[in-house]
Amino acid sequence: MQVNLTQRQQYVLWATVRHYIATAEPVGSKALVNEYNLSVSPATIRNAMGTLEKAGLLYQPHTSAGRVPSDSGYRIYVDQLITPSDALANQAESILKDRLQVKTSNFEDVVRGAAKILANLSGYIALITMPQTNQARLLHLQLVQVETGKIMVLLVTDAYHTDSVLMDLPPSLAESEVQSEILDQELRIVSNFLNAQLRDRSLTDLYQLDWRELGREFEKYAQLIGKLLVELSNRSQIPEKTGMTISGVSEVLRQPEFSELNQVQMLLQALAEEQDQLWPLMVERPLSPVTSSKRVYVRIGSENPMEAIQTCTLISANYCRGLVPVGSVGVLGPKRMVYENAIALVEGAADYLSAALSEC
């Protein structure tokens, strides 16, 4: 979400979110001046808060109340205004190593123990999917031109699962004056090359493909194939569903967001009976990560397609076998959560499970 905020508006948004996280009460301008020692008047803060409200980042639950962060406000806060602690992530990983005995346990027991510890450290519901063992293998792949500047990649696996990916051509190809018929012919040649290289290979091996064999005549397709391999490898990480371990429900239900019985019932039902809908939210990656260098993903409120958890935030990350993602670890809690801590804890837990899996 692109919103141009002044430095003061960014600080007021940051302070408002932090104060609301701490108190669960709508935030007024006087509270911000007193709490954060702002060297401006309450009227100046009110003006900044009014601007943030018009931008959809804050809202008033009642006419006479202070402001509360919206889902969009939380999104700006998470993406632009905080930095998760690497030290806390490392501390979480160390705690898990100290408390869990990998060499004397099977990995399922390790996952259960990690979920309990993560729930205790975060104060939120911990969710961890069991590792996936199946690896789809390619049966057939075809590149097809669908419109100017775009191609469709058709994929068939050995289980006869079909998928398609719409991709933009690299600028060097999209802006060239190559005739459509010639492009179709070249795409067929590239498709034949990829099929010869990839048939019967696991989709998780795609990074190892060396496309330099295409020769100088098709060097211009190297960028396209590189993007394609990354896309297909990412898509291969959504295989058949595995079990999910959940811990820490009772602690979260003490939060004021769950004071209404109906909300509690919806959440409990989702966790107990709708894991088939919750599971894809753990493993799919439709949103941008917190930073380009991190692999932690955050779904805030209405970004969650499940109605039962639209009052919540889901933070998740992959854990891996080698370089291949095989499972996900996450926390689910109210939108009013300490994001920088929760993100760091999830990252630390994911690092621990990746290391533990290599020892099992």
mmCIF file of C-alpha atoms in Angstrom:
data_model
loop_
_atom_site.group_PDB
_atom_site.id
_atom_site.type_symbol
_atom_site.label_atom_id
_atom_site.label_comp_id
_atom_site.label_asym_id
_atom_site.label_seq_id
_atom_site.Cartn_x
_atom_site.Cartn_y
_atom_site.Cartn_z
ATOM 1 C CA MET A 1 0.000 0.000 0.000
ATOM 2 C CA GLN A 2 1.508 3.324 -1.095
ATOM 3 C CA VAL A 3 0.634 6.267 1.172
ATOM 4 C CA ASN A 4 2.855 9.341 1.283
ATOM 5 C CA LEU A 5 3.167 10.459 4.895
ATOM 6 C CA THR A 6 5.288 13.209 6.367
ATOM 7 C CA GLN A 7 7.796 12.316 9.042
ATOM 8 C CA ARG A 8 5.466 13.706 11.711
ATOM 9 C CA GLN A 9 2.501 11.719 10.377
ATOM 10 C CA GLN A 10 4.599 8.555 10.356
ATOM 11 C CA TYR A 11 5.602 9.151 13.954
ATOM 12 C CA VAL A 12 2.017 9.864 15.032
ATOM 13 C CA LEU A 13 0.836 6.668 13.316
ATOM 14 C CA TRP A 14 3.641 4.691 14.966
ATOM 15 C CA ALA A 15 2.815 6.150 18.383
ATOM 16 C CA THR A 16 -0.920 5.592 17.946
ATOM 17 C CA VAL A 17 -0.473 1.936 17.026
ATOM 18 C CA ARG A 18 1.968 1.320 19.876
ATOM 19 C CA HIS A 19 -0.291 3.016 22.419
ATOM 20 C CA TYR A 20 -3.332 1.087 21.227
ATOM 21 C CA ILE A 21 -1.408 -2.207 21.348
ATOM 22 C CA ALA A 22 -0.445 -1.470 24.956
ATOM 23 C CA THR A 23 -3.825 -0.254 26.220
ATOM 24 C CA ALA A 24 -6.558 -1.673 23.928
ATOM 25 C CA GLU A 25 -8.224 1.752 24.292
ATOM 26 C CA PRO A 26 -8.894 4.328 21.530
ATOM 27 C CA VAL A 27 -6.021 6.807 21.450
ATOM 28 C CA GLY A 28 -6.415 10.566 21.902
ATOM 29 C CA SER A 29 -3.965 13.347 21.113
ATOM 30 C CA LYS A 30 -3.336 14.205 24.786
ATOM 31 C CA ALA A 31 -2.341 10.623 25.529
ATOM 32 C CA LEU A 32 0.253 10.723 22.750
ATOM 33 C CA VAL A 33 1.686 14.066 23.940
ATOM 34 C CA ASN A 34 1.969 12.793 27.525
ATOM 35 C CA GLU A 35 3.219 9.296 26.692
ATOM 36 C CA TYR A 36 5.750 10.118 23.996
ATOM 37 C CA ASN A 37 6.939 13.585 25.100
ATOM 38 C CA LEU A 38 6.025 15.163 21.788
ATOM 39 C CA SER A 39 7.243 18.728 21.507
ATOM 40 C CA VAL A 40 4.038 19.901 19.798
ATOM 41 C CA SER A 41 0.576 20.804 21.005
ATOM 42 C CA PRO A 42 -2.355 18.347 21.209
ATOM 43 C CA ALA A 43 -4.009 20.386 18.436
ATOM 44 C CA THR A 44 -1.098 19.649 16.088
ATOM 45 C CA ILE A 45 -1.353 15.958 16.925
ATOM 46 C CA ARG A 46 -5.122 16.041 16.346
ATOM 47 C CA ASN A 47 -4.537 17.512 12.895
ATOM 48 C CA ALA A 48 -2.056 14.754 12.058
ATOM 49 C CA MET A 49 -4.457 12.109 13.342
ATOM 50 C CA GLY A 50 -7.234 13.656 11.266
ATOM 51 C CA THR A 51 -5.073 13.385 8.152
ATOM 52 C CA LEU A 52 -4.309 9.743 8.965
ATOM 53 C CA GLU A 53 -8.031 9.088 9.418
ATOM 54 C CA LYS A 54 -8.822 10.611 6.018
ATOM 55 C CA ALA A 55 -6.151 8.359 4.510
ATOM 56 C CA GLY A 56 -7.932 5.337 5.999
ATOM 57 C CA LEU A 57 -5.138 4.472 8.427
ATOM 58 C CA LEU A 58 -7.039 5.356 11.613
ATOM 59 C CA TYR A 59 -10.724 5.420 12.515
ATOM 60 C CA GLN A 60 -12.973 6.435 15.399
ATOM 61 C CA PRO A 61 -15.068 3.575 16.838
ATOM 62 C CA HIS A 62 -17.374 6.227 18.336
ATOM 63 C CA THR A 63 -17.842 9.924 17.617
ATOM 64 C CA SER A 64 -16.418 11.074 20.948
ATOM 65 C CA ALA A 65 -13.696 8.414 21.139
ATOM 66 C CA GLY A 66 -10.041 8.546 20.194
ATOM 67 C CA ARG A 67 -8.611 6.779 17.173
ATOM 68 C CA VAL A 68 -7.904 3.117 16.512
ATOM 69 C CA PRO A 69 -5.614 1.706 13.796
ATOM 70 C CA SER A 70 -7.349 0.276 10.734
ATOM 71 C CA ASP A 71 -6.081 -2.790 8.875
ATOM 72 C CA SER A 72 -4.349 -0.402 6.454
ATOM 73 C CA GLY A 73 -2.783 1.460 9.375
ATOM 74 C CA TYR A 74 -1.400 -1.757 10.789
ATOM 75 C CA ARG A 75 -0.093 -2.654 7.325
ATOM 76 C CA ILE A 76 1.885 0.608 7.066
ATOM 77 C CA TYR A 77 3.124 0.101 10.626
ATOM 78 C CA VAL A 78 4.346 -3.438 9.890
ATOM 79 C CA ASP A 79 5.844 -2.728 6.465
ATOM 80 C CA GLN A 80 7.455 0.649 7.101
ATOM 81 C CA LEU A 81 7.614 1.688 10.762
ATOM 82 C CA ILE A 82 9.103 -1.236 12.710
ATOM 83 C CA THR A 83 12.173 -3.455 12.543
ATOM 84 C CA PRO A 84 11.837 -6.953 14.026
ATOM 85 C CA SER A 85 14.629 -7.851 16.430
ATOM 86 C CA ASP A 86 17.277 -10.258 15.119
ATOM 87 C CA ALA A 87 18.421 -10.680 18.724
ATOM 88 C CA LEU A 88 14.957 -11.882 19.789
ATOM 89 C CA ALA A 89 14.802 -14.288 16.834
ATOM 90 C CA ASN A 90 18.171 -15.750 17.863
ATOM 91 C CA GLN A 91 17.041 -15.935 21.487
ATOM 92 C CA ALA A 92 13.882 -17.836 20.503
ATOM 93 C CA GLU A 93 15.938 -20.299 18.469
ATOM 94 C CA SER A 94 18.293 -20.824 21.432
ATOM 95 C CA ILE A 95 15.385 -21.420 23.843
ATOM 96 C CA LEU A 96 13.907 -24.049 21.536
ATOM 97 C CA LYS A 97 17.295 -25.779 21.223
ATOM 98 C CA ASP A 98 17.743 -25.838 24.992
ATOM 99 C CA ARG A 99 14.270 -27.160 25.826
ATOM 100 C CA LEU A 100 13.753 -29.715 23.066
ATOM 101 C CA GLN A 101 15.805 -32.870 22.545
ATOM 102 C CA VAL A 102 15.887 -33.490 18.797
ATOM 103 C CA LYS A 103 18.105 -36.564 18.793
ATOM 104 C CA THR A 104 15.932 -38.460 21.290
ATOM 105 C CA SER A 105 12.574 -37.472 19.788
ATOM 106 C CA ASN A 106 10.749 -37.951 16.511
ATOM 107 C CA PHE A 107 10.034 -34.799 14.575
ATOM 108 C CA GLU A 108 6.309 -34.847 15.369
ATOM 109 C CA ASP A 109 7.155 -34.563 19.075
ATOM 110 C CA VAL A 110 9.572 -31.750 18.259
ATOM 111 C CA VAL A 111 6.824 -29.866 16.426
ATOM 112 C CA ARG A 112 4.404 -30.260 19.342
ATOM 113 C CA GLY A 113 7.007 -29.033 21.787
ATOM 114 C CA ALA A 114 7.963 -26.110 19.564
ATOM 115 C CA ALA A 115 4.314 -25.050 19.271
ATOM 116 C CA LYS A 116 3.887 -24.980 23.056
ATOM 117 C CA ILE A 117 7.060 -22.974 23.553
ATOM 118 C CA LEU A 118 6.237 -20.526 20.743
ATOM 119 C CA ALA A 119 2.746 -19.975 22.173
ATOM 120 C CA ASN A 120 4.239 -19.330 25.598
ATOM 121 C CA LEU A 121 6.892 -16.928 24.303
ATOM 122 C CA SER A 122 4.520 -14.952 22.089
ATOM 123 C CA GLY A 123 1.286 -15.068 24.076
ATOM 124 C CA TYR A 124 -0.560 -15.970 20.872
ATOM 125 C CA ILE A 125 -1.828 -19.142 19.234
ATOM 126 C CA ALA A 126 1.032 -21.102 17.670
ATOM 127 C CA LEU A 127 0.371 -23.127 14.521
ATOM 128 C CA ILE A 128 2.884 -25.451 12.879
ATOM 129 C CA THR A 129 2.215 -27.677 9.878
ATOM 130 C CA MET A 130 3.902 -31.061 9.744
ATOM 131 C CA PRO A 131 6.587 -31.436 7.045
ATOM 132 C CA GLN A 132 5.471 -32.393 3.549
ATOM 133 C CA THR A 133 7.121 -35.420 2.019
ATOM 134 C CA ASN A 134 5.660 -35.609 -1.480
ATOM 135 C CA GLN A 135 7.482 -33.865 -4.303
ATOM 136 C CA ALA A 136 5.662 -33.320 -7.557
ATOM 137 C CA ARG A 137 7.531 -34.226 -10.729
ATOM 138 C CA LEU A 138 7.122 -32.586 -14.091
ATOM 139 C CA LEU A 139 5.345 -34.486 -16.850
ATOM 140 C CA HIS A 140 4.955 -31.690 -19.398
ATOM 141 C CA LEU A 141 5.507 -27.941 -19.700
ATOM 142 C CA GLN A 142 4.528 -25.559 -22.485
ATOM 143 C CA LEU A 143 5.027 -21.823 -23.081
ATOM 144 C CA VAL A 144 2.238 -20.120 -25.029
ATOM 145 C CA GLN A 145 1.953 -16.515 -26.166
ATOM 146 C CA VAL A 146 -1.436 -15.145 -25.024
ATOM 147 C CA GLU A 147 -1.150 -11.416 -25.744
ATOM 148 C CA THR A 148 1.458 -8.781 -26.423
ATOM 149 C CA GLY A 149 4.106 -8.883 -23.734
ATOM 150 C CA LYS A 150 2.597 -11.866 -21.858
ATOM 151 C CA ILE A 151 2.927 -15.648 -22.003
ATOM 152 C CA MET A 152 1.086 -18.496 -20.307
ATOM 153 C CA VAL A 153 3.072 -21.363 -18.807
ATOM 154 C CA LEU A 154 1.089 -24.625 -18.761
ATOM 155 C CA LEU A 155 2.316 -27.277 -16.330
ATOM 156 C CA VAL A 156 1.325 -30.942 -15.868
ATOM 157 C CA THR A 157 2.791 -33.033 -13.023
ATOM 158 C CA ASP A 158 3.178 -36.807 -12.743
ATOM 159 C CA ALA A 159 -0.042 -36.876 -10.688
ATOM 160 C CA TYR A 160 -1.760 -35.216 -13.670
ATOM 161 C CA HIS A 161 -2.278 -32.045 -11.668
ATOM 162 C CA THR A 162 -2.432 -29.087 -14.037
ATOM 163 C CA ASP A 163 -1.507 -25.505 -13.311
ATOM 164 C CA SER A 164 -0.897 -22.339 -15.268
ATOM 165 C CA VAL A 165 1.199 -19.239 -14.707
ATOM 166 C CA LEU A 166 0.710 -15.907 -16.479
ATOM 167 C CA MET A 167 4.042 -14.115 -16.854
ATOM 168 C CA ASP A 168 5.279 -10.876 -18.347
ATOM 169 C CA LEU A 169 7.949 -11.150 -20.994
ATOM 170 C CA PRO A 170 11.234 -9.451 -20.034
ATOM 171 C CA PRO A 171 11.523 -5.909 -21.450
ATOM 172 C CA SER A 172 14.156 -7.091 -23.941
ATOM 173 C CA LEU A 173 11.564 -9.389 -25.505
ATOM 174 C CA ALA A 174 8.376 -7.410 -24.896
ATOM 175 C CA GLU A 175 9.802 -4.283 -26.487
ATOM 176 C CA SER A 176 11.386 -6.050 -29.450
ATOM 177 C CA GLU A 177 9.827 -6.142 -32.868
ATOM 178 C CA VAL A 178 9.859 -9.932 -33.108
ATOM 179 C CA GLN A 179 6.864 -11.068 -35.136
ATOM 180 C CA SER A 180 4.243 -13.070 -33.310
ATOM 181 C CA GLU A 181 4.784 -16.133 -35.478
ATOM 182 C CA ILE A 182 8.533 -16.089 -34.818
ATOM 183 C CA LEU A 183 7.978 -15.674 -31.073
ATOM 184 C CA ASP A 184 5.590 -18.652 -31.092
ATOM 185 C CA GLN A 185 8.202 -20.754 -32.848
ATOM 186 C CA GLU A 186 10.939 -19.718 -30.424
ATOM 187 C CA LEU A 187 8.703 -20.433 -27.433
ATOM 188 C CA ARG A 188 8.106 -23.952 -28.780
ATOM 189 C CA ILE A 189 11.862 -24.491 -28.983
ATOM 190 C CA VAL A 190 12.318 -23.199 -25.431
ATOM 191 C CA SER A 191 9.461 -25.463 -24.268
ATOM 192 C CA ASN A 192 11.085 -28.484 -25.887
ATOM 193 C CA PHE A 193 14.384 -27.657 -24.212
ATOM 194 C CA LEU A 194 12.748 -27.298 -20.790
ATOM 195 C CA ASN A 195 10.826 -30.561 -21.178
ATOM 196 C CA ALA A 196 13.999 -32.396 -22.128
ATOM 197 C CA GLN A 197 15.791 -30.978 -19.075
ATOM 198 C CA LEU A 198 12.988 -31.253 -16.528
ATOM 199 C CA ARG A 199 10.809 -34.255 -17.394
ATOM 200 C CA ASP A 200 10.518 -36.628 -14.401
ATOM 201 C CA ARG A 201 12.475 -34.216 -12.213
ATOM 202 C CA SER A 202 11.165 -32.856 -8.925
ATOM 203 C CA LEU A 203 9.924 -29.305 -9.211
ATOM 204 C CA THR A 204 12.040 -28.453 -6.183
ATOM 205 C CA ASP A 205 15.166 -29.151 -8.289
ATOM 206 C CA LEU A 206 14.447 -26.393 -10.774
ATOM 207 C CA TYR A 207 17.040 -24.004 -9.405
ATOM 208 C CA GLN A 208 19.748 -26.413 -10.607
ATOM 209 C CA LEU A 209 18.839 -26.139 -14.278
ATOM 210 C CA ASP A 210 21.581 -24.664 -16.460
ATOM 211 C CA TRP A 211 19.872 -22.986 -19.404
ATOM 212 C CA ARG A 212 23.118 -21.894 -21.058
ATOM 213 C CA GLU A 213 22.717 -24.881 -23.388
ATOM 214 C CA LEU A 214 20.210 -22.800 -25.286
ATOM 215 C CA GLY A 215 23.164 -21.188 -27.018
ATOM 216 C CA ARG A 216 23.738 -17.622 -28.054
ATOM 217 C CA GLU A 217 20.695 -17.514 -30.318
ATOM 218 C CA PHE A 218 18.376 -17.825 -27.313
ATOM 219 C CA GLU A 219 20.363 -15.974 -24.669
ATOM 220 C CA LYS A 220 17.599 -13.367 -24.627
ATOM 221 C CA TYR A 221 15.329 -15.971 -22.995
ATOM 222 C CA ALA A 222 17.644 -16.551 -20.026
ATOM 223 C CA GLN A 223 15.920 -13.932 -17.845
ATOM 224 C CA LEU A 224 12.482 -15.295 -18.705
ATOM 225 C CA ILE A 225 13.489 -18.873 -17.885
ATOM 226 C CA GLY A 226 15.098 -17.772 -14.623
ATOM 227 C CA LYS A 227 11.851 -16.101 -13.519
ATOM 228 C CA LEU A 228 9.874 -19.121 -14.674
ATOM 229 C CA LEU A 229 11.960 -21.562 -12.643
ATOM 230 C CA VAL A 230 11.556 -19.498 -9.482
ATOM 231 C CA GLU A 231 7.796 -19.244 -10.018
ATOM 232 C CA LEU A 232 7.347 -22.969 -10.634
ATOM 233 C CA SER A 233 9.585 -23.908 -7.714
ATOM 234 C CA ASN A 234 7.547 -21.645 -5.423
ATOM 235 C CA ARG A 235 4.306 -23.173 -6.670
ATOM 236 C CA SER A 236 5.631 -26.641 -6.017
ATOM 237 C CA GLN A 237 5.625 -25.823 -2.322
ATOM 238 C CA ILE A 238 1.824 -26.106 -2.079
ATOM 239 C CA PRO A 239 1.378 -29.888 -2.155
ATOM 240 C CA GLU A 240 -1.166 -32.088 -0.374
ATOM 241 C CA LYS A 241 -2.179 -30.953 3.084
ATOM 242 C CA THR A 242 -0.406 -32.308 6.155
ATOM 243 C CA GLY A 243 -1.389 -32.225 9.804
ATOM 244 C CA MET A 244 -1.233 -29.065 11.900
ATOM 245 C CA THR A 245 -0.277 -28.647 15.556
ATOM 246 C CA ILE A 246 -2.035 -25.843 17.466
ATOM 247 C CA SER A 247 -1.155 -24.539 20.921
ATOM 248 C CA GLY A 248 -1.937 -21.547 23.150
ATOM 249 C CA VAL A 249 -5.646 -21.022 22.488
ATOM 250 C CA SER A 250 -6.624 -20.338 26.106
ATOM 251 C CA GLU A 251 -4.126 -17.498 26.514
ATOM 252 C CA VAL A 252 -5.337 -15.567 23.470
ATOM 253 C CA LEU A 253 -8.989 -15.849 24.451
ATOM 254 C CA ARG A 254 -8.254 -13.658 27.475
ATOM 255 C CA GLN A 255 -7.628 -10.705 25.152
ATOM 256 C CA PRO A 256 -10.441 -8.076 25.072
ATOM 257 C CA GLU A 257 -10.935 -8.621 21.325
ATOM 258 C CA PHE A 258 -12.510 -11.970 22.178
ATOM 259 C CA SER A 259 -14.936 -10.763 24.828
ATOM 260 C CA GLU A 260 -17.934 -11.584 22.617
ATOM 261 C CA LEU A 261 -19.049 -15.219 22.746
ATOM 262 C CA ASN A 262 -19.813 -15.291 19.029
ATOM 263 C CA GLN A 263 -16.252 -14.315 18.104
ATOM 264 C CA VAL A 264 -14.830 -16.968 20.427
ATOM 265 C CA GLN A 265 -17.086 -19.660 18.974
ATOM 266 C CA MET A 266 -16.121 -18.746 15.400
ATOM 267 C CA LEU A 267 -12.417 -18.834 16.209
ATOM 268 C CA LEU A 268 -12.609 -22.136 18.089
ATOM 269 C CA GLN A 269 -14.615 -23.706 15.275
ATOM 270 C CA ALA A 270 -12.091 -22.534 12.701
ATOM 271 C CA LEU A 271 -9.215 -24.032 14.682
ATOM 272 C CA ALA A 272 -11.009 -27.319 15.388
ATOM 273 C CA GLU A 273 -13.078 -27.969 12.279
ATOM 274 C CA GLU A 274 -11.834 -25.721 9.453
ATOM 275 C CA GLN A 275 -8.142 -26.514 9.305
ATOM 276 C CA ASP A 276 -8.589 -27.376 5.624
ATOM 277 C CA GLN A 277 -9.223 -23.636 5.077
ATOM 278 C CA LEU A 278 -6.611 -22.464 7.568
ATOM 279 C CA TRP A 279 -3.842 -24.699 6.203
ATOM 280 C CA PRO A 280 -3.515 -22.927 2.812
ATOM 281 C CA LEU A 281 -3.172 -19.566 4.585
ATOM 282 C CA MET A 282 -0.098 -20.935 6.315
ATOM 283 C CA VAL A 283 1.629 -22.140 3.156
ATOM 284 C CA GLU A 284 0.485 -19.752 0.420
ATOM 285 C CA ARG A 285 2.476 -16.568 -0.083
ATOM 286 C CA PRO A 286 0.239 -13.950 -1.740
ATOM 287 C CA LEU A 287 1.554 -10.984 0.224
ATOM 288 C CA SER A 288 4.913 -9.264 0.264
ATOM 289 C CA PRO A 289 7.222 -10.286 3.121
ATOM 290 C CA VAL A 290 7.988 -7.781 5.846
ATOM 291 C CA THR A 291 11.286 -6.904 4.186
ATOM 292 C CA SER A 292 13.044 -8.173 1.100
ATOM 293 C CA SER A 293 15.586 -9.991 3.278
ATOM 294 C CA LYS A 294 13.050 -11.770 5.480
ATOM 295 C CA ARG A 295 10.760 -14.661 4.750
ATOM 296 C CA VAL A 296 8.088 -13.875 7.368
ATOM 297 C CA TYR A 297 4.631 -13.092 6.006
ATOM 298 C CA VAL A 298 1.854 -11.147 7.707
ATOM 299 C CA ARG A 299 -1.892 -11.308 6.997
ATOM 300 C CA ILE A 300 -3.757 -8.558 8.851
ATOM 301 C CA GLY A 301 -7.509 -8.640 9.529
ATOM 302 C CA SER A 302 -9.445 -8.482 6.278
ATOM 303 C CA GLU A 303 -6.416 -9.805 4.372
ATOM 304 C CA ASN A 304 -7.437 -13.176 5.809
ATOM 305 C CA PRO A 305 -10.131 -14.718 3.568
ATOM 306 C CA MET A 306 -11.557 -16.765 6.470
ATOM 307 C CA GLU A 307 -14.281 -14.732 8.188
ATOM 308 C CA ALA A 308 -13.573 -16.396 11.529
ATOM 309 C CA ILE A 309 -10.075 -14.890 11.751
ATOM 310 C CA GLN A 310 -10.683 -11.477 10.194
ATOM 311 C CA THR A 311 -10.363 -9.947 13.667
ATOM 312 C CA CYS A 312 -6.900 -11.512 13.860
ATOM 313 C CA THR A 313 -3.438 -11.316 12.349
ATOM 314 C CA LEU A 314 -1.662 -14.429 11.049
ATOM 315 C CA ILE A 315 2.141 -14.298 10.922
ATOM 316 C CA SER A 316 3.905 -17.241 9.284
ATOM 317 C CA ALA A 317 7.193 -18.423 7.806
ATOM 318 C CA ASN A 318 8.475 -21.531 6.057
ATOM 319 C CA TYR A 319 10.834 -24.015 7.610
ATOM 320 C CA CYS A 320 12.970 -26.014 5.214
ATOM 321 C CA ARG A 321 14.724 -29.274 4.497
ATOM 322 C CA GLY A 322 17.934 -27.963 3.033
ATOM 323 C CA LEU A 323 16.793 -25.179 0.712
ATOM 324 C CA VAL A 324 13.346 -26.687 0.101
ATOM 325 C CA PRO A 325 10.382 -25.330 2.148
ATOM 326 C CA VAL A 326 8.466 -28.293 3.609
ATOM 327 C CA GLY A 327 6.310 -26.753 6.351
ATOM 328 C CA SER A 328 5.152 -23.537 7.971
ATOM 329 C CA VAL A 329 5.234 -22.103 11.471
ATOM 330 C CA GLY A 330 3.119 -19.183 12.586
ATOM 331 C CA VAL A 331 1.238 -17.323 15.278
ATOM 332 C CA LEU A 332 -2.386 -16.194 15.253
ATOM 333 C CA GLY A 333 -3.533 -13.415 17.543
ATOM 334 C CA PRO A 334 -5.506 -10.180 17.702
ATOM 335 C CA LYS A 335 -4.586 -7.426 15.267
ATOM 336 C CA ARG A 336 -3.489 -5.527 18.365
ATOM 337 C CA MET A 337 -0.315 -7.591 18.725
ATOM 338 C CA VAL A 338 3.318 -6.670 19.354
ATOM 339 C CA TYR A 339 4.327 -7.195 15.740
ATOM 340 C CA GLU A 340 8.073 -6.720 15.989
ATOM 341 C CA ASN A 341 8.277 -9.399 18.699
ATOM 342 C CA ALA A 342 5.843 -11.816 17.043
ATOM 343 C CA ILE A 343 7.630 -11.595 13.690
ATOM 344 C CA ALA A 344 11.027 -12.216 15.315
ATOM 345 C CA LEU A 345 9.713 -15.195 17.303
ATOM 346 C CA VAL A 346 8.195 -16.804 14.207
ATOM 347 C CA GLU A 347 11.451 -16.340 12.317
ATOM 348 C CA GLY A 348 13.455 -17.853 15.167
ATOM 349 C CA ALA A 349 11.089 -20.839 15.392
ATOM 350 C CA ALA A 350 11.317 -21.409 11.635
ATOM 351 C CA ASP A 351 15.130 -21.367 11.807
ATOM 352 C CA TYR A 352 15.056 -23.846 14.684
ATOM 353 C CA LEU A 353 12.705 -26.274 12.905
ATOM 354 C CA SER A 354 14.824 -26.129 9.741
ATOM 355 C CA ALA A 355 17.915 -27.063 11.762
ATOM 356 C CA ALA A 356 16.031 -29.716 13.775
ATOM 357 C CA LEU A 357 14.674 -31.354 10.640
ATOM 358 C CA SER A 358 18.193 -31.861 9.315
ATOM 359 C CA GLU A 359 19.092 -33.748 12.536
ATOM 360 C CA CYS A 360 16.072 -36.084 12.569
#
